[in-house]
Coordinates of C-alpha atoms and ligand atoms in Angstrom, one line a residue:
X1 CA 93.9 2.4 51.9
X2 CA 96.6 2.5 49.2
X3 CA 95.0 2.8 45.8
X4 CA 96.5 1.5 42.6
X5 CA 94.5 2.3 39.4
X6 CA 94.6 0.1 36.3
X7 CA 95.2 -3.0 38.3
X8 CA 95.4 -5.4 35.4
X9 CA 98.2 -3.5 33.6
X10 CA 101.8 -4.7 33.7
X11 CA 103.2 -1.9 35.8
X12 CA 100.2 -2.1 38.2
X13 CA 100.8 -5.8 38.7
X14 CA 104.4 -5.1 39.6
X15 CA 103.4 -2.3 42.0
X16 CA 100.9 -4.5 43.7
X17 CA 103.3 -7.5 44.0
X18 CA 105.7 -5.2 45.8
X19 CA 103.0 -3.7 48.0
X20 CA 102.0 -7.1 49.1
X21 CA 105.5 -7.5 50.5
X22 CA 105.3 -4.2 52.3
X23 CA 101.8 -4.1 53.8
X24 CA 98.7 -6.1 54.7
X25 CA 96.5 -6.9 51.8
X26 CA 93.7 -5.2 53.7
X27 CA 95.5 -1.9 53.2
X28 CA 95.5 -2.2 49.4
X29 CA 92.7 -1.0 47.1
X30 CA 93.0 -1.9 43.4
X31 CA 90.8 -0.5 40.7
X32 CA 90.4 -1.9 37.2
X33 CA 88.0 -1.9 34.3
X34 CA 87.8 -5.7 34.7
X35 CA 87.5 -6.9 38.2
X36 CA 86.6 -10.4 36.9
X37 CA 90.0 -11.0 35.3
X38 CA 92.1 -13.8 36.7
X39 CA 94.5 -11.3 38.1
X40 CA 91.8 -9.3 39.8
X41 CA 90.1 -12.4 41.2
X42 CA 93.4 -13.7 42.6
X43 CA 94.1 -10.3 44.3
X44 CA 90.6 -10.4 45.8
X45 CA 91.2 -13.9 47.1
X46 CA 94.4 -12.6 48.8
X47 CA 92.4 -10.0 50.7
X48 CA 93.0 -7.0 48.4
X49 CA 90.0 -4.8 47.9
X50 CA 89.2 -4.8 44.1
X51 CA 86.7 -2.4 42.6
X52 CA 85.6 -1.5 39.1
X53 CA 86.7 1.9 37.8
X54 CA 87.0 3.3 34.3
X55 CA 88.4 6.8 33.7
X56 CA 86.0 6.9 30.7
X57 CA 83.0 6.4 33.0
X58 CA 83.6 9.0 35.7
X59 CA 80.5 7.9 37.6
X60 CA 82.4 4.7 38.5
X61 CA 85.3 6.6 40.1
X62 CA 83.7 8.0 43.3
X63 CA 82.5 4.6 44.7
X64 CA 85.7 3.0 43.5
X65 CA 88.1 5.4 45.2
X66 CA 86.2 5.7 48.5
X67 CA 88.5 5.2 51.5
X68 CA 91.8 5.7 49.6
X69 CA 94.4 7.7 51.5
X70 CA 97.3 7.5 49.1
X71 CA 96.7 6.9 45.4
X72 CA 98.8 5.9 42.4
X73 CA 97.2 7.0 39.1
X74 CA 98.7 4.9 36.3
X75 CA 98.6 6.7 33.0
X76 CA 96.6 4.9 30.3
X77 CA 97.4 4.0 26.8
X78 CA 95.2 5.7 24.2
X79 CA 95.4 8.7 21.9
X80 CA 96.6 11.9 23.5
X81 CA 93.4 13.8 24.0
X82 CA 91.6 10.7 25.4
X83 CA 94.6 10.1 27.7
X84 CA 94.5 13.6 29.1
X85 CA 90.8 13.4 29.7
X86 CA 91.2 10.1 31.5
X87 CA 94.0 11.4 33.7
X88 CA 92.0 14.5 34.6
X89 CA 88.9 12.4 35.5
X90 CA 91.1 10.2 37.7
X91 CA 92.7 13.3 39.4
X92 CA 89.3 14.8 40.0
X93 CA 88.0 11.6 41.6
X94 CA 91.1 11.3 43.8
X95 CA 90.6 14.8 45.1
X96 CA 86.9 14.2 45.7
X97 CA 87.7 11.0 47.6
X98 CA 89.8 13.0 50.1
X99 CA 93.1 11.3 49.1
X100 CA 96.1 12.8 51.0
X101 CA 98.9 12.1 48.5
X102 CA 98.7 11.3 44.8
X103 CA 101.3 9.6 42.7
X104 CA 101.3 9.8 38.9
X105 CA 103.3 7.9 36.2
X106 CA 104.8 10.6 33.9
X107 CA 107.6 10.5 31.4
X108 CA 111.2 11.7 31.5
X109 CA 111.6 15.3 30.3
X110 CA 108.0 16.3 30.8
X111 CA 107.6 20.0 30.0
X112 CA 105.7 22.3 27.6
X113 CA 108.3 21.9 24.8
X114 CA 109.0 18.2 25.2
X115 CA 109.5 16.6 21.8
X116 CA 107.4 13.4 22.5
X117 CA 103.8 14.4 21.7
X118 CA 102.4 12.4 24.6
X119 CA 104.7 14.1 27.0
X120 CA 103.8 17.5 25.9
X121 CA 100.1 16.9 25.4
X122 CA 99.3 14.4 28.2
X123 CA 102.0 14.1 30.9
X124 CA 102.9 17.7 31.2
X125 CA 99.3 19.1 31.5
X126 CA 98.5 16.3 33.9
X127 CA 101.5 17.2 36.0
X128 CA 100.3 20.8 35.9
X129 CA 96.8 19.8 37.0
X130 CA 98.3 17.8 39.9
X131 CA 100.4 20.7 41.1
X132 CA 97.3 23.0 40.9
X133 CA 95.1 20.5 42.6
X134 CA 96.3 21.3 46.1
X135 CA 97.0 17.7 46.8
X136 CA 100.5 16.7 47.9
X137 CA 102.1 14.6 45.2
X138 CA 104.9 12.5 43.9
X139 CA 105.4 12.6 40.1
X140 CA 107.2 9.6 38.8
X141 CA 108.9 10.6 35.6
X142 CA 109.8 7.2 34.0
X143 CA 112.6 6.7 31.6
X144 CA 111.8 4.5 28.6
X145 CA 111.0 1.0 29.6
X146 CA 114.0 -1.3 29.1
X147 CA 111.4 -3.8 27.8
X148 CA 111.3 -1.7 24.6
X149 CA 114.8 -3.1 23.8
X150 CA 113.5 -6.7 23.8
X151 CA 110.1 -6.1 22.2
X152 CA 111.2 -8.0 19.1
X153 CA 114.0 -10.0 20.6
X154 CA 113.5 -13.1 18.5
X155 CA 113.8 -11.1 15.3
X156 CA 116.8 -9.2 16.7
X157 CA 118.6 -12.4 17.5
X158 CA 117.6 -14.2 14.3
X159 CA 118.7 -11.3 12.1
X160 CA 121.6 -10.0 14.2
X161 CA 120.1 -6.5 13.7
X162 CA 118.7 -4.3 16.4
X163 CA 116.5 -2.1 14.2
X164 CA 115.7 1.1 16.1
X165 CA 115.4 4.8 15.8
X166 CA 118.0 5.7 18.4
X167 CA 120.2 8.3 16.7
X168 CA 123.8 8.8 18.0
X169 CA 123.1 10.2 21.4
X170 CA 122.9 8.0 24.5
X171 CA 119.5 7.2 25.9
X172 CA 118.6 6.0 29.4
X173 CA 116.1 3.2 30.2
X174 CA 114.7 1.5 33.3
X175 CA 113.2 -1.9 33.9
X176 CA 109.4 -1.8 34.5
X177 CA 109.7 -4.0 37.5
X178 CA 112.1 -1.6 39.1
X179 CA 109.5 1.1 38.6
X180 CA 107.0 -1.2 40.4
X181 CA 109.3 -1.3 43.4
X182 CA 109.8 2.5 43.6
X183 CA 106.1 3.3 43.1
X184 CA 105.2 0.8 45.8
X185 CA 107.8 2.2 48.1
X186 CA 106.5 5.8 47.8
X187 CA 102.9 4.6 48.0
X188 CA 103.4 2.6 51.1
X189 CA 105.4 5.4 52.8
X190 CA 104.0 8.2 54.7
X191 CA 105.9 11.2 53.1
X192 CA 103.7 14.0 51.9
X193 CA 106.4 16.3 50.4
X194 CA 105.9 17.3 46.8
X195 CA 108.5 15.6 44.6
X196 CA 109.3 15.0 41.0
X197 CA 111.4 11.9 40.5
X198 CA 113.4 11.1 37.4
X199 CA 113.6 7.3 37.4
X200 CA 116.4 6.0 35.2
X201 CA 119.2 3.5 35.1
X202 CA 122.5 4.7 36.4
X203 CA 123.9 5.3 32.9
X204 CA 122.6 5.9 29.4
X205 CA 123.4 3.9 26.3
X206 CA 123.9 4.5 22.6
X207 CA 122.3 2.2 20.0
X208 CA 125.7 0.6 19.4
X209 CA 126.1 0.0 23.2
X210 CA 122.6 -1.6 23.4
X211 CA 123.5 -3.9 20.5
X212 CA 126.8 -4.8 22.2
X213 CA 125.0 -5.6 25.4
X214 CA 122.6 -7.9 23.5
X215 CA 125.6 -9.6 21.9
X216 CA 127.3 -10.1 25.2
X217 CA 124.2 -11.5 26.9
X218 CA 122.9 -13.8 24.2
X219 CA 126.3 -14.8 22.7
X220 CA 125.3 -13.8 19.2
X221 CA 126.6 -10.9 17.1
X222 CA 124.0 -8.0 17.1
X223 CA 124.5 -4.7 15.4
X224 CA 122.5 -1.5 15.7
X225 CA 120.8 -0.4 12.4
X226 CA 119.2 3.0 12.4
X227 CA 115.5 3.5 11.4
X228 CA 114.6 7.1 10.7
X229 CA 112.2 8.5 13.3
X230 CA 109.6 9.0 10.7
X231 CA 109.6 5.4 9.7
X232 CA 109.5 4.0 13.3
X233 CA 105.7 4.1 13.7
X234 CA 105.2 1.9 10.6
X235 CA 107.9 -0.5 12.0
X236 CA 106.1 -0.7 15.3
X237 CA 102.8 -1.4 13.7
X238 CA 104.2 -4.0 11.3
X239 CA 106.5 -5.8 13.8
X240 CA 104.9 -5.2 17.2
X241 CA 101.2 -5.0 16.1
X242 CA 100.8 -1.6 17.7
X243 CA 97.7 0.1 16.2
X244 CA 98.6 3.0 13.9
X245 CA 96.6 5.4 16.1
X246 CA 99.1 4.7 18.9
X247 CA 102.3 4.2 17.0
X248 CA 101.9 7.5 15.1
X249 CA 102.7 9.4 18.3
X250 CA 106.0 7.6 18.8
X251 CA 107.8 9.8 16.2
X252 CA 108.3 12.5 18.8
X253 CA 109.8 10.1 21.2
X254 CA 112.3 9.0 18.6
X255 CA 113.1 12.6 17.8
X256 CA 113.6 13.2 21.5
X257 CA 116.1 10.3 21.7
X258 CA 117.9 11.6 18.6
X259 CA 118.1 15.1 20.2
X260 CA 119.6 13.6 23.4
X261 CA 116.6 14.5 25.6
X262 CA 116.8 11.1 27.3
X263 CA 120.5 11.3 28.0
X264 CA 119.5 12.2 31.5
X265 CA 120.7 10.1 34.4
X266 CA 119.5 10.5 37.9
X267 CA 120.0 8.8 41.3
X268 CA 116.4 9.4 42.4
X269 CA 115.6 5.7 42.1
X270 CA 118.4 4.8 44.6
X271 CA 117.2 7.6 46.9
X272 CA 113.7 6.2 47.0
X273 CA 114.4 2.5 47.2
X274 CA 117.9 2.4 48.7
X275 CA 118.9 0.2 45.7
X276 CA 120.4 0.6 42.3
X277 CA 118.1 -0.1 39.4
X278 CA 119.1 -2.9 37.1
X279 CA 121.8 -2.0 34.6
X280 CA 121.1 -2.9 31.0
X281 CA 123.3 -6.1 31.3
X282 CA 121.4 -7.2 34.5
X283 CA 118.1 -6.5 32.8
X284 CA 119.0 -8.6 29.8
X285 CA 120.3 -11.4 31.9
X286 CA 116.9 -11.5 33.6
X287 CA 115.2 -11.6 30.2
X288 CA 117.5 -14.5 29.1
X289 CA 116.8 -16.4 32.3
X290 CA 113.0 -16.0 31.8
X291 CA 113.3 -17.4 28.3
X292 CA 114.8 -20.5 29.7
Ligands
NAP1 N1 108.0 4.7 30.1 C1 107.7 4.0 29.0 O1 108.6 3.6 28.2 C2 106.3 3.5 28.8 C3 106.1 2.6 27.8 C4 104.8 2.1 27.6 C5 103.7 2.7 28.3 N2 104.0 3.6 29.3 C6 102.9 4.2 30.1 O2 102.9 3.5 31.4 C7 101.6 3.0 31.6 C8 101.7 1.6 32.3 O3 102.4 0.8 31.5 P1 102.0 -0.8 31.3 O4 103.2 -1.4 30.7 O5 101.5 -1.3 32.6 O6 100.8 -0.7 30.3 P2 99.6 -1.7 30.1 O7 100.0 -3.1 30.6 O8 99.2 -1.6 28.6 O9 98.5 -1.1 31.0 C9 97.6 -0.1 30.6 C10 97.0 0.5 31.8 O10 96.1 1.5 31.5 C11 94.9 1.2 32.3 N3 93.8 1.8 31.6 C12 93.5 1.8 30.3 N4 92.4 2.4 30.0 C13 91.8 2.8 31.2 C14 90.7 3.4 31.6 N5 89.7 3.8 30.7 N6 90.4 3.7 32.9 C15 91.3 3.3 33.9 N7 92.5 2.6 33.6 C16 92.7 2.4 32.3 C17 94.9 -0.3 32.5 O11 94.1 -0.7 33.6 P3 93.0 -1.9 33.6 O12 93.1 -2.7 32.3 O13 93.2 -2.7 34.8 O14 91.7 -1.2 33.7 C18 96.4 -0.6 32.7 O15 96.8 -0.3 34.0 C19 100.9 2.9 30.2 O16 99.5 2.8 30.3 C20 101.5 4.1 29.5 O17 100.8 5.2 29.9 C21 105.3 4.0 29.5

């Protein structure tokens, strides 16, 4: 069975929706902390196996992962030490379950010196543990979600200001639903070669270019206004309601953007899916259509 962890999350939902187009629901095993959610119950009603699993309760993982042959471990969202502990518990359980191929959602630029704290302290050590595990693997290094651009779209359009900490260097993004397709494609495949994929749009964009794309799409003037990386966490907490414990660690991500660490464009997405990922303009058109 094809295992997707964290089944109620946004990325997981997209992966599962794509899997349901690729394989029989009976081949899909979804784990979640809340199997009674509407989403989980709907999946179960469609014939997907849904089980309770919580990386913070390792005793739940063995029974939940039993029967999985290929597994996508979706990284969680917590403080860094907790996230790493959760990832390692998930990996341990995947190995114990006899899974043949593991997939993990990492972040672009993962390495020991990566500027984003969560990349250095969570994704990179998780990648290292996967490589050392002896399992075959696909590491999915995701670019920044394009959704980050539209997290406060109403305010951006109302004020005509895209307030971001983007520096002068271009940065690449990718739509979360595109990542759902690529993860499902690898998961539903049979390949067991070890791969590290950089999943990005086909070009990168400066803050000014992102603002221009917003103006073009929504027919309103939008300009980019720089927020210093150090001030970005407070902005996220105030405007997006992100708890300070999580927003604090976004400083490193902003510094990485300013340093040009995300000016990295790859064609890995096309190689895996046979399609181009959405461009920024196409992504924004989709957002506009969904707003009605
Ligand atoms: N590339 C980027 O720009 C970017 C941006 C934001 C986040 N991310 C990362 O990508 C991941 C997926 O993004 P998303 O938008 O789907 O996030 P999301 O909707 O917030 O989902 C969070 C995920 O974490 C799982 N989770 C949380 N605590 C868990 C635990 N104790 N045990 C097992 N699973 C747990 C949830 O599963 P259940 O609720 O079903 O248990 C859910 O799948 C995030 O968790 C984060 O690591 C990347």
